[in-house]
CSV table of C-alpha atoms in Angstrom, one decimal:
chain,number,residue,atom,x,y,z
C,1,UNK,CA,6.0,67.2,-40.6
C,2,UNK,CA,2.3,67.4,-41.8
C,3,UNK,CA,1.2,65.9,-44.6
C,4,UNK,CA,-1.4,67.7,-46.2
C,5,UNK,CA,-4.1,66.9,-49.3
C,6,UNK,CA,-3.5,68.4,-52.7
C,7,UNK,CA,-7.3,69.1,-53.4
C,8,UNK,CA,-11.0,68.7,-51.7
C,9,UNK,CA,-12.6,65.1,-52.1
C,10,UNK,CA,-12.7,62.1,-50.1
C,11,UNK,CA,-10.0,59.5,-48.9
C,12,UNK,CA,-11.3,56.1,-50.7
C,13,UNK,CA,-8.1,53.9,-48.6
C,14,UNK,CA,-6.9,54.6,-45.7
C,15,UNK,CA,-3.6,52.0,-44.8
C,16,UNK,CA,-2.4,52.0,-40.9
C,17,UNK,CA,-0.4,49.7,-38.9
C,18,UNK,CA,3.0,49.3,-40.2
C,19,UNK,CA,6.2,50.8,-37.9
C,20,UNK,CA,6.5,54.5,-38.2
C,21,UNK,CA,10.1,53.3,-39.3
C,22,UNK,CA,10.5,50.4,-42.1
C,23,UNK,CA,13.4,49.6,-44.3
C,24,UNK,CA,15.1,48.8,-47.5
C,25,UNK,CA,12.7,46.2,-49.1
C,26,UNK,CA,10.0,46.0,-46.4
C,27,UNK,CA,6.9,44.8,-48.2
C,28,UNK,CA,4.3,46.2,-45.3
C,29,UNK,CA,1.2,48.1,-46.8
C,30,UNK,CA,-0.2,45.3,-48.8
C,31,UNK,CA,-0.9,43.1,-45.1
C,32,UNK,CA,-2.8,46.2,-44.2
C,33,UNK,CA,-5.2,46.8,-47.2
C,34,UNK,CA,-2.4,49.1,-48.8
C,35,UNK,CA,0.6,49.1,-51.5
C,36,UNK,CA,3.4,46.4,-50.8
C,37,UNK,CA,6.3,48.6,-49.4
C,38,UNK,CA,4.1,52.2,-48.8
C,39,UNK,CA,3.9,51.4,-45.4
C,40,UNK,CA,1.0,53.6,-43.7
C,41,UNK,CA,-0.6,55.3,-46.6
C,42,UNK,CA,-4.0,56.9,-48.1
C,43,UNK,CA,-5.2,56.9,-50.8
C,44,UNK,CA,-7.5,60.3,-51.6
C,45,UNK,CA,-9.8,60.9,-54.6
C,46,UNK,CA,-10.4,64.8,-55.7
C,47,UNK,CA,-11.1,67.5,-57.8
C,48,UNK,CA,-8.7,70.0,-59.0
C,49,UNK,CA,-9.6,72.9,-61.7
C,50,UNK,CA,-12.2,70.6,-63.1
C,51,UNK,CA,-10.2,67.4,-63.4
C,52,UNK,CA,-10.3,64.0,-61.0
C,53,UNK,CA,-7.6,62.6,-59.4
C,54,UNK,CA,-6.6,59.6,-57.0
C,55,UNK,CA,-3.7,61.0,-54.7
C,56,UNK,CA,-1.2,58.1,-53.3
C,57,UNK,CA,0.7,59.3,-50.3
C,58,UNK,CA,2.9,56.6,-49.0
C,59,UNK,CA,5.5,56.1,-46.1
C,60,UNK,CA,3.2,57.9,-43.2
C,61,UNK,CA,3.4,57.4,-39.2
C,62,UNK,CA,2.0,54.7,-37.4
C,63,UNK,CA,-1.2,56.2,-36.5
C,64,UNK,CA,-1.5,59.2,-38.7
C,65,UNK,CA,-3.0,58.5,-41.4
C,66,UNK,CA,-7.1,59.5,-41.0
C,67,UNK,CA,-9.6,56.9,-42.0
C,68,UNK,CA,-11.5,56.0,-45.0
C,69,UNK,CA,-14.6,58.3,-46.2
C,70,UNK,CA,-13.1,61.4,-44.6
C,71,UNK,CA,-14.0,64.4,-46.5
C,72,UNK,CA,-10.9,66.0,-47.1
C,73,UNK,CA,-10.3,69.7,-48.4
C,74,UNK,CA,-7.4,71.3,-50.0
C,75,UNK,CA,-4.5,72.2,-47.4
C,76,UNK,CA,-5.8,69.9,-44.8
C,77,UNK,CA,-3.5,67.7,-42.4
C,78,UNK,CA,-4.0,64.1,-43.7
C,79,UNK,CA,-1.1,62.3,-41.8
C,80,UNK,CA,2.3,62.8,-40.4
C,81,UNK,CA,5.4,61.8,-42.7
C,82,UNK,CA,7.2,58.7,-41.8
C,83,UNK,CA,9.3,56.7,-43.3
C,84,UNK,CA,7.2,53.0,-42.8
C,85,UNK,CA,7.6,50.6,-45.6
C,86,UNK,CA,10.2,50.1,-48.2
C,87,UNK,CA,12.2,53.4,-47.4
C,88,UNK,CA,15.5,54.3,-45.8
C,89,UNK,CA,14.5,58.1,-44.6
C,90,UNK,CA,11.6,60.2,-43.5
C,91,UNK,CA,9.5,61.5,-47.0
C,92,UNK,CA,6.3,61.4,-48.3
C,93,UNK,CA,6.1,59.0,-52.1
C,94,UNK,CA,3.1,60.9,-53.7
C,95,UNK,CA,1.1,58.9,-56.8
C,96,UNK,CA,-0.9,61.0,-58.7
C,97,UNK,CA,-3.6,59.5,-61.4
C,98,UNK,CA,-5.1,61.4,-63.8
C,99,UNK,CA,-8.6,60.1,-64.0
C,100,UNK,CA,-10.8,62.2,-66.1
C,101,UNK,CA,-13.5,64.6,-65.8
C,102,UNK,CA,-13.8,66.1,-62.0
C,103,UNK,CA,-17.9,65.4,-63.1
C,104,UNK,CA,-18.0,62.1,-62.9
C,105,UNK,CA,-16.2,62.3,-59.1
C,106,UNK,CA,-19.7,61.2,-57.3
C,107,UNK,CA,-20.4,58.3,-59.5
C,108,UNK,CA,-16.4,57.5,-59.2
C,109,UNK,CA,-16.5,57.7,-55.7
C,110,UNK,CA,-19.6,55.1,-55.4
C,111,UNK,CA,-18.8,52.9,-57.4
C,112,UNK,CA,-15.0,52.7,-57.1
C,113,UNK,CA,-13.9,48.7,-57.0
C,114,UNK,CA,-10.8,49.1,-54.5
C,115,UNK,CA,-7.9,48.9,-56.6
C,116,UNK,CA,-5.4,51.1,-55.5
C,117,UNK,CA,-3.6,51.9,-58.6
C,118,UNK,CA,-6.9,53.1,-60.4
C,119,UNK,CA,-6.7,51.1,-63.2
C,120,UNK,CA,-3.4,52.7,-64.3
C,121,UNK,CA,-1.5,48.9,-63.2
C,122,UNK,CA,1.9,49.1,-61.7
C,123,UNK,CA,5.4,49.8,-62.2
C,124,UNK,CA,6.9,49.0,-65.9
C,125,UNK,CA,3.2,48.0,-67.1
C,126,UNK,CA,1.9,51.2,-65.7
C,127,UNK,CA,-0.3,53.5,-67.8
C,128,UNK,CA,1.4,56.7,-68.2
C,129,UNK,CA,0.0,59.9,-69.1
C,130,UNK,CA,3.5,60.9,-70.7
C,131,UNK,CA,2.9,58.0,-73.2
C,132,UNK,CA,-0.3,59.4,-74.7
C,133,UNK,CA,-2.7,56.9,-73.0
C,134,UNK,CA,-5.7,58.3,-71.7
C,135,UNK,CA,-7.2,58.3,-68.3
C,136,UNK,CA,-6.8,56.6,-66.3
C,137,UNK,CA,-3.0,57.1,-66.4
C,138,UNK,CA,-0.1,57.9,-64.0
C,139,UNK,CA,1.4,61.5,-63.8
C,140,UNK,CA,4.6,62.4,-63.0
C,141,UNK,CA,4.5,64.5,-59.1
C,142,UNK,CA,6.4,67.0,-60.6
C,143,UNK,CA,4.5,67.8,-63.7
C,144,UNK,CA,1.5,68.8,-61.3
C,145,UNK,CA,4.2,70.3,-58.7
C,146,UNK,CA,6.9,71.7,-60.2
C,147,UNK,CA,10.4,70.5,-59.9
């Protein structure tokens, strides 16, 4: 199945080289300039209705995800869903981080220092948008989705 990007920007990370198939507490992604346990991954930064985002997709096919500093547009195939990493199934884990103002996405983009949760930290100490914290800060997929 097709994985496809959200909005039209750039991918900033681009993870490859863990098995298309992983399993319950793999840590691969982090040996291969990724996320510990997202297995093949991207990590994309774009602009939607004026706002930036960095877009996370995680658990991808060996070999599918395309490479770093590809201009991406909305609707476009980024990668094939997998299920490498820490995961039991075939899926695509999406991130989504709320980052500001879509015009400060050049300046973002060039001067971005390679950390892959964009400031926002991780897990329990995570900065989320549902707390009242301003960007950066974590969204909930669904909130942007539906569901």
């Amino acid at each position: 199945t097709p994985v496809l990007a959200v909005g039209n920007g750039i991918v900033m990370n681009s993870a490859n080289g863990c098995p298309t198939y992983g399993g319950l507490g793999s840590t691969c992604g982090s040996n291969i300039g990724g996320a510990a346990g997202g297995g093949n991954q991207l990590q994309a930064l774009v602009s939607i209705n004026g706002s930036l985002y960095a877009i996370n997709y995680n658990h991808m096919m060996l070999g599918s995800p395309i490479p770093t500093g590809t201009v991406i547009t909305s609707g476009m195939q980024i990668g094939l869903v997998g299920s490498s990493g820490n995961s039991t199934g075939p899926h695509c884990h999406i991130e989504i981080y709320y980052l500001g103002d879509a015009s400060n996405f050049s300046n973002y983009a060039a001067t971005w220092n390679g950390d892959i949760s964009f400031g926002t930290n991780w897990y329990y100490a995570a900065r989320k948008c549902d707390d009242g914290v301003g960007a950066p800060c974590r969204l909930r997929p669904e909130t942007v989705f539906g569901g």
